[in-house]
mmCIF file of C-alpha atoms in Angstrom:
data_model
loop_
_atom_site.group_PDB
_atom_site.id
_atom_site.type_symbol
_atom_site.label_atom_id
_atom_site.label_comp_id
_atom_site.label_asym_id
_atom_site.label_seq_id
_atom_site.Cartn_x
_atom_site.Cartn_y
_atom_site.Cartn_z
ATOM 1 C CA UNK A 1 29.596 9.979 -23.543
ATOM 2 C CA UNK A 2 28.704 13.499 -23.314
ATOM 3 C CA UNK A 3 27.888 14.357 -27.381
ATOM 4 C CA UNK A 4 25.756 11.033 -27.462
ATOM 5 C CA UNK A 5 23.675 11.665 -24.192
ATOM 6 C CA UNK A 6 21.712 14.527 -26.166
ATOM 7 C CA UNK A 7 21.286 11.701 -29.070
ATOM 8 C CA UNK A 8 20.277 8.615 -26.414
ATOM 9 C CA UNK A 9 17.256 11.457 -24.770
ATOM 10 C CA UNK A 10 16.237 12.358 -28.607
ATOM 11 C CA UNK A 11 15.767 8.915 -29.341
ATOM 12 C CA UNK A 12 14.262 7.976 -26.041
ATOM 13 C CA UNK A 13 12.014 10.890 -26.644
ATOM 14 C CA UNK A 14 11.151 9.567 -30.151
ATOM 15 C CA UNK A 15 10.709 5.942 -28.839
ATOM 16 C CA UNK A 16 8.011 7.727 -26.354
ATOM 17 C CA UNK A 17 6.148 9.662 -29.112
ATOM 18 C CA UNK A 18 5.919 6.936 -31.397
ATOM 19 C CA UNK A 19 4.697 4.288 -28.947
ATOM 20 C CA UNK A 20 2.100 6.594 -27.543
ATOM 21 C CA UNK A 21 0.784 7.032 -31.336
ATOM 22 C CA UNK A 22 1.216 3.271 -31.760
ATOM 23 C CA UNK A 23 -1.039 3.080 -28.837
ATOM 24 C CA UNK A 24 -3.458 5.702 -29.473
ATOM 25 C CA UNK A 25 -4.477 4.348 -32.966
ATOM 26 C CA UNK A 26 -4.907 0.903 -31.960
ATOM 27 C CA UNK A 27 -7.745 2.126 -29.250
ATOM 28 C CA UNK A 28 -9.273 4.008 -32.074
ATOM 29 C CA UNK A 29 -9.231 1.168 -34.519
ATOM 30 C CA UNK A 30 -11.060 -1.199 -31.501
ATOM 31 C CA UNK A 31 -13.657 1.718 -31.004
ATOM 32 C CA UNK A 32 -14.339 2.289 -34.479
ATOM 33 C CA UNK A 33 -13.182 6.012 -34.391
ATOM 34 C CA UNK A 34 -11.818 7.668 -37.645
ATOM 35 C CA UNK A 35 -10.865 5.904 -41.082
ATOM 36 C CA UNK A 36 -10.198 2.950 -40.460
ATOM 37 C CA UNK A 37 -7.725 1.864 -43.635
ATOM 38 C CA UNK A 38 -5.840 5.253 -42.446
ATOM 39 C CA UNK A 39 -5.702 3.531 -38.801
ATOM 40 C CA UNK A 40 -4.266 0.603 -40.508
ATOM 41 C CA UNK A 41 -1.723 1.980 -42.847
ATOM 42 C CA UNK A 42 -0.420 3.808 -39.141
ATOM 43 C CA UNK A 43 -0.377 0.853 -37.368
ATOM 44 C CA UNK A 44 1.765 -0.983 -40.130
ATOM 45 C CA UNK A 45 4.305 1.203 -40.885
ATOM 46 C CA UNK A 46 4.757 1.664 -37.453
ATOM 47 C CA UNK A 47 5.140 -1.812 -36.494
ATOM 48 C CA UNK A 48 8.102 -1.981 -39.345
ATOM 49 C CA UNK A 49 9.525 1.194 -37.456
ATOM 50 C CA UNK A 50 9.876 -0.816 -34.192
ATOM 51 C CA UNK A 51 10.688 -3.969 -36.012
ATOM 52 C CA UNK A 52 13.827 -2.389 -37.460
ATOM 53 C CA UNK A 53 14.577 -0.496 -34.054
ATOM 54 C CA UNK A 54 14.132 -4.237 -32.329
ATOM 55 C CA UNK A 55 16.643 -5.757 -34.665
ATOM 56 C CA UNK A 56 19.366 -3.279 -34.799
ATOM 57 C CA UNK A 57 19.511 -2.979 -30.644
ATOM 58 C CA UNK A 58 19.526 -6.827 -31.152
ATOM 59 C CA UNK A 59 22.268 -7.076 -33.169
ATOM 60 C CA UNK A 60 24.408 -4.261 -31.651
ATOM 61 C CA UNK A 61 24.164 -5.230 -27.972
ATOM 62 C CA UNK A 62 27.027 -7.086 -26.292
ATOM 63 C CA UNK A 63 24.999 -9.209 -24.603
ATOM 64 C CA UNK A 64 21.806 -10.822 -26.725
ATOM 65 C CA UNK A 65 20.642 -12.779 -23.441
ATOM 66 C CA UNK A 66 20.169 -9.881 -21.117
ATOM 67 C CA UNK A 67 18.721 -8.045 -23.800
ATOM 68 C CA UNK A 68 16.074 -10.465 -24.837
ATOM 69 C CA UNK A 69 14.936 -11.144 -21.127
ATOM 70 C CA UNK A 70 14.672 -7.407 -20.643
ATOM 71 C CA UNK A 71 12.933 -6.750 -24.412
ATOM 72 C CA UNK A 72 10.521 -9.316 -24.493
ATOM 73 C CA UNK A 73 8.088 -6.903 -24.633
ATOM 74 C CA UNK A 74 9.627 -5.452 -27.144
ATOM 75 C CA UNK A 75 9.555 -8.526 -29.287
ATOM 76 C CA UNK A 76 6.079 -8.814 -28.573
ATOM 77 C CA UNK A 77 4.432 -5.735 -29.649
ATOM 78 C CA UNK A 78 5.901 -6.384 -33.013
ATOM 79 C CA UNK A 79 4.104 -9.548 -33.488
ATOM 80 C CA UNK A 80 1.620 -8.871 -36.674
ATOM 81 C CA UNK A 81 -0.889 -10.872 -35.943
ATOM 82 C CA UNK A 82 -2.977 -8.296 -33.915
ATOM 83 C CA UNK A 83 -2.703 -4.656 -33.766
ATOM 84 C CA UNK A 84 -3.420 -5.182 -30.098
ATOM 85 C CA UNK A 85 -0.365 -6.602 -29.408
ATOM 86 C CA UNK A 86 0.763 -2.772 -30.103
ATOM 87 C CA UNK A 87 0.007 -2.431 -26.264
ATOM 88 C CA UNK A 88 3.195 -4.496 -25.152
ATOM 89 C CA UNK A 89 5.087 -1.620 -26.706
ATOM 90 C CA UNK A 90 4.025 0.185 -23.117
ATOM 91 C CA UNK A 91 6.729 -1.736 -21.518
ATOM 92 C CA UNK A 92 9.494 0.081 -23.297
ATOM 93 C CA UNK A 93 8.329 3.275 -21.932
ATOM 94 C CA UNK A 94 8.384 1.696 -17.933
ATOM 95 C CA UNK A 95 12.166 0.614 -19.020
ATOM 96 C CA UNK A 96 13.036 4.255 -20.321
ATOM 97 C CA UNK A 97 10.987 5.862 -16.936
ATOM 98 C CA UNK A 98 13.421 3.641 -14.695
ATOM 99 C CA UNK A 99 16.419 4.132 -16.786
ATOM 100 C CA UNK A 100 15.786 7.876 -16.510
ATOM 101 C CA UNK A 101 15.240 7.911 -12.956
ATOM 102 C CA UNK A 102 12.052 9.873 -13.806
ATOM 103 C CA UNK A 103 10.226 8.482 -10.091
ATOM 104 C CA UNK A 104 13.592 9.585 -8.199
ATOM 105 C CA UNK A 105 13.889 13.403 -10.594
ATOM 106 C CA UNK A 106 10.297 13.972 -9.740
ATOM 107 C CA UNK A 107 10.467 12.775 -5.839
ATOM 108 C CA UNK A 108 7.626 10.014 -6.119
ATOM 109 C CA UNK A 109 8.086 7.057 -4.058
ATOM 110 C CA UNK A 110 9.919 3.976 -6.268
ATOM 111 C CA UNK A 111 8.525 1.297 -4.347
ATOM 112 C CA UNK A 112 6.232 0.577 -6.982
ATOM 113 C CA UNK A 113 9.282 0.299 -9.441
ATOM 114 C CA UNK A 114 11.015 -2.098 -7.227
ATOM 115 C CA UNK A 115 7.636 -4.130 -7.036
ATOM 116 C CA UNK A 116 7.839 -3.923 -10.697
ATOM 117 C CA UNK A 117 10.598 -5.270 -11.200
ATOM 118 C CA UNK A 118 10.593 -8.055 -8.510
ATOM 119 C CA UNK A 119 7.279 -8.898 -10.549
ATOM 120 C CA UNK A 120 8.484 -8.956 -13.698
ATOM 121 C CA UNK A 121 11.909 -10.879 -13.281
ATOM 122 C CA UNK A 122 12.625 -12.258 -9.773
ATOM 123 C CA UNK A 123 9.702 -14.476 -10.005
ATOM 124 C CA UNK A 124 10.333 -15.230 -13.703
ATOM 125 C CA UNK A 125 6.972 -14.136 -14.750
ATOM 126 C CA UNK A 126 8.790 -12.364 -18.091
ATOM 127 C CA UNK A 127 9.752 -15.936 -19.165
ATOM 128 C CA UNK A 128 6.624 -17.940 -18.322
ATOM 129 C CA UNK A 129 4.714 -14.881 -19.904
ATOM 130 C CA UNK A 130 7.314 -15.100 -23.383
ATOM 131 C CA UNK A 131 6.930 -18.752 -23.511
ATOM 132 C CA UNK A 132 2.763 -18.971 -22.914
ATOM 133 C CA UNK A 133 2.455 -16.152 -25.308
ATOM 134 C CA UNK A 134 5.330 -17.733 -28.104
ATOM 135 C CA UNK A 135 2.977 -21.141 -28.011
ATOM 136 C CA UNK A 136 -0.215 -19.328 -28.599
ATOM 137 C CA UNK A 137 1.099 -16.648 -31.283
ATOM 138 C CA UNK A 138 2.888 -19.667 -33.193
ATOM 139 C CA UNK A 139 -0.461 -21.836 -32.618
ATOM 140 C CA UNK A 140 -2.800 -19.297 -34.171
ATOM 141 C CA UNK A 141 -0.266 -18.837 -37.209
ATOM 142 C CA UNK A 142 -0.505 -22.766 -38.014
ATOM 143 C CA UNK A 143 -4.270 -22.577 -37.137
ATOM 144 C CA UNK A 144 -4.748 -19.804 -39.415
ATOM 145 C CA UNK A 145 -2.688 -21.434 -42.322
ATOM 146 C CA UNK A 146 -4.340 -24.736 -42.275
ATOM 147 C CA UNK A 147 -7.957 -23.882 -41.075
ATOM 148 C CA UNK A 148 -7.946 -21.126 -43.627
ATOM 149 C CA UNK A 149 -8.485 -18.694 -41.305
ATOM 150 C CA UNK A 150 -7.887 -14.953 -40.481
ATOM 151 C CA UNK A 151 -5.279 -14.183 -38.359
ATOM 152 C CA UNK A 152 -7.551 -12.385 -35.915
ATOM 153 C CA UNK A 153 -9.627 -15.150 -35.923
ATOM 154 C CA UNK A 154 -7.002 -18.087 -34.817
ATOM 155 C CA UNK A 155 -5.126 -16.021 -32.224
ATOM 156 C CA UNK A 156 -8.876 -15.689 -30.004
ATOM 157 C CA UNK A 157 -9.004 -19.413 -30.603
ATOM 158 C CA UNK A 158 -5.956 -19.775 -29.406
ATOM 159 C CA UNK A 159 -6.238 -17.672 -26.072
ATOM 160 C CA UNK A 160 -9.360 -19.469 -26.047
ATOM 161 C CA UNK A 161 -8.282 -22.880 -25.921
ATOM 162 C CA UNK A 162 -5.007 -22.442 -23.612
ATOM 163 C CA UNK A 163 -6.665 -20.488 -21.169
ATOM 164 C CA UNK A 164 -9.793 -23.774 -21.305
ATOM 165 C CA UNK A 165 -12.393 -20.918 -21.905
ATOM 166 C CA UNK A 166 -13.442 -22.746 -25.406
ATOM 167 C CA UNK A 167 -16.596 -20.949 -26.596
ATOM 168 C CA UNK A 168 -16.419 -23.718 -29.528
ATOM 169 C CA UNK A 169 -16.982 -20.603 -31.811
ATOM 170 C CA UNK A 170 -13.883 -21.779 -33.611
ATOM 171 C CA UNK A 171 -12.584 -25.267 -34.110
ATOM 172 C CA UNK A 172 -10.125 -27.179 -36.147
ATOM 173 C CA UNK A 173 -11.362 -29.540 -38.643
ATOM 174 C CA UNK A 174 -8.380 -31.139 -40.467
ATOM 175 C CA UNK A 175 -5.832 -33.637 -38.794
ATOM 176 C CA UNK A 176 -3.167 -31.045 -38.511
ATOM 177 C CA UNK A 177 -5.380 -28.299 -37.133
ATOM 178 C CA UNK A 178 -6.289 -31.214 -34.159
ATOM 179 C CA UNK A 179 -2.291 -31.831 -33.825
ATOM 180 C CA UNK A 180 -1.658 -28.008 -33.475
ATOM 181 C CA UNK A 181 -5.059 -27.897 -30.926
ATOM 182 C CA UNK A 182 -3.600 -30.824 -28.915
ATOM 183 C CA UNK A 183 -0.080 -29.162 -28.530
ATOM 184 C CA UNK A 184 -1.295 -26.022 -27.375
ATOM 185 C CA UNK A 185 -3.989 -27.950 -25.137
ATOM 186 C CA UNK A 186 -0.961 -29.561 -23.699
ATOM 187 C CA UNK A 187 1.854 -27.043 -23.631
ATOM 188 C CA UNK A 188 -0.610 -23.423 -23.288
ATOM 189 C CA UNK A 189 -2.479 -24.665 -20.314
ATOM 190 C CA UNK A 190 0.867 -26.102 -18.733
ATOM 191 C CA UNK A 191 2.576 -22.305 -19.005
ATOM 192 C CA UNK A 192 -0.450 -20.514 -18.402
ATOM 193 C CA UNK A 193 -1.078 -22.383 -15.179
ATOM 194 C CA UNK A 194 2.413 -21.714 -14.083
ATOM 195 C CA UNK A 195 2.048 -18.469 -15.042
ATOM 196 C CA UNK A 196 -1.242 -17.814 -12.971
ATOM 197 C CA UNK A 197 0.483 -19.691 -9.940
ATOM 198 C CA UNK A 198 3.525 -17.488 -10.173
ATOM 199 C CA UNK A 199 0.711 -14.396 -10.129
ATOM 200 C CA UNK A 200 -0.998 -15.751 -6.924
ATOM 201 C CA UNK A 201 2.457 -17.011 -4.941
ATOM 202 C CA UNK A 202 3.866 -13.160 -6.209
ATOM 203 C CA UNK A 203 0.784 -11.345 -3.835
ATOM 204 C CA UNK A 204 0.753 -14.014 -1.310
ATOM 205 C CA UNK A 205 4.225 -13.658 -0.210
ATOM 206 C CA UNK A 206 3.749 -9.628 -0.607
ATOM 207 C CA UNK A 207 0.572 -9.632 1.754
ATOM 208 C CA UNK A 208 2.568 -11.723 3.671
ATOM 209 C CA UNK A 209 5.385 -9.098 4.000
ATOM 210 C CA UNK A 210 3.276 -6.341 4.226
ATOM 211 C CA UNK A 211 1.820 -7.845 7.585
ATOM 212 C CA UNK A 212 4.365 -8.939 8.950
ATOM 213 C CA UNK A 213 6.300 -5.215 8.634
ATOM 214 C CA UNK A 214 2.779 -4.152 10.113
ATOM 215 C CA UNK A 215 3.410 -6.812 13.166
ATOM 216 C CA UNK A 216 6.816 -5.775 13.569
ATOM 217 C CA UNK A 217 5.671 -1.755 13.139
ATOM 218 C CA UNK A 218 3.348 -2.044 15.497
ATOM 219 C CA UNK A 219 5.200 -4.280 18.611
ATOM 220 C CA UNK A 220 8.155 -1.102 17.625
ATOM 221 C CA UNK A 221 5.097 1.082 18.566
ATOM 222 C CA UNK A 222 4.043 -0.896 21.686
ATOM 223 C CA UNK A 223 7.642 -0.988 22.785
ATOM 224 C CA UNK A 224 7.904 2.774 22.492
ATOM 225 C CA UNK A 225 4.479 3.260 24.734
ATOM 226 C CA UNK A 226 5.439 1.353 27.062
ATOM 227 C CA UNK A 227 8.942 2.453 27.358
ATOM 228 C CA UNK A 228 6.764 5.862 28.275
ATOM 229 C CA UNK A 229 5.103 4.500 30.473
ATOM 230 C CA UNK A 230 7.241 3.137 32.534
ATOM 231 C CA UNK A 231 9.391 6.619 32.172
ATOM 232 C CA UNK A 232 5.945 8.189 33.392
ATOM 233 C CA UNK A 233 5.679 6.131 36.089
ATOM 234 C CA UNK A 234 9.395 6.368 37.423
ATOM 235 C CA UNK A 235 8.223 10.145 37.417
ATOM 236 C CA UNK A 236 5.272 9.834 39.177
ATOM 237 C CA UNK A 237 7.266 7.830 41.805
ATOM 238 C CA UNK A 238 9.554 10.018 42.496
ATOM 239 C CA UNK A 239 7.283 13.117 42.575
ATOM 240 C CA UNK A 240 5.258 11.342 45.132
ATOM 241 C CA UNK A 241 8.172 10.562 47.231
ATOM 242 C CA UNK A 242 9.068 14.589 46.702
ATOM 243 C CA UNK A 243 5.718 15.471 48.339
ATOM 244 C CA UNK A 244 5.429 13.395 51.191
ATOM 245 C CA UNK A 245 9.400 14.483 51.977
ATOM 246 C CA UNK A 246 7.424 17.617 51.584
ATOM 247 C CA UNK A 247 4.416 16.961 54.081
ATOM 248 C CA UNK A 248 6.836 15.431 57.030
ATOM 249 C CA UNK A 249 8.949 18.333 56.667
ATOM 250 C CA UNK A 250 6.027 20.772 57.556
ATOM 251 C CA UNK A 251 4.812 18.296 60.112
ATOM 252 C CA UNK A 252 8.036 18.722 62.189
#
């Protein structure tokens, strides 16, 4: 375990480096900075790098399930049908930050980890999210091969029709294209509703933690005060009875 840890941090380092470049071309390419066929040829090989990297953790973990609930990400920032997708790669690194304890070595708080995490799989938003975004990738790859279109061009129709934005910019014209439209119509909308539920019950039920810790805070805090004040008072009692023991003993 000890001559592979070096190994595991080199690679994890590596991961890092190349998802950050990943990253940082794709925002170039969208802003129209630099040479744009260079951009490309980046983004491509790249996306074969973590294609192969995806498939041989697949195939040598002992357990596929866990690993494709935790690496859906993964899986889908090495879908080639936008380089924008490149962005899920930024998952990976939030894995490698908690696997490294990087929050705890640098003494920041981890309660945004834990939210993270209760976010991502107690509420089952990473499966909703997979599913909603398998329906629309494999959508816009039947759009694009029967409405002869770009690829670009049938995956913002299809975020445009499950999410029931439809600018009408792009519509199918053959029978099939209508099939694949009234699929996603059906099954998009379905997921992405859950999905945006799931969101809204996920922030409800914090806020609705948060206040009542604040309630419960706060009655701690009233308790304490008047625990105080009653302490205060038992002293003021007795210091009065002090004085006037005083005052009658001068009298006489």
């Amino acid at each position: 375990m000890a001559k592979r840890r070096p190994r595991l941090i080199v690679y994890h380092v590596g991961v890092t480096l190349l998802t950050l470049i990943s990253v940082g071309t794709v925002l170039l390419l969208l802003m129209g900075w630099g040479n744009a066929t260079v951009e490309m040829t980046i983004i491509n090989s790249l996306l074969v790098v973590f294609a192969i990297d995806y498939v041989t953790r697949l195939v040598l973990t002992r357990n596929r399930k866990i690993f494709l609930v935790q690496s859906a990400f993964d899986l889908l920032g090495i879908i080639p049908l936008h380089p924008v997708f490149a962005f899920f790669r930024l998952g990976r690194l939030v894995r490698l930050i908690r696997y490294h304890h990087l929050f705890w070595r640098l003494r920041i708080n981890s309660k945004w980890t834990r939210a993270y995490h209760q976010f991502i799989y107690k509420t089952g938003f990473i499966y909703l999210f997979s599913f909603s975004v398998t329906i629309i990738v494999i959508s816009a790859f039947l759009f694009s091969l029967t409405e002869k279109q770009s690829l670009a061009s049938a995956l913002w129709w299809a975020i445009t029709t499950a999410t029931t934005v439809g600018y009408g910019d792009e519509t199918p014209h053959t029978a099939f294209g209508k099939i694949i439209a009234s699929v996603l119509m059906i099954g998009g909308v379905g997921f992405i509703g859950l999905l945006t539920s799931t969101i809204s019950g996920f922030f409800t039920a914090r806020g609705q933690q948060m206040a009542a810790s604040q309630e419960d805070h706060e009655q701690a805090d009233l308790d304490q005060l008047l625990a105080k004040i009653e302490t205060l008072s038992t002293k003021v009692d007795d210091l009065q009875r002090q004085l006037e023991a005083t005052t009658r003993q001068k009298k006489e």
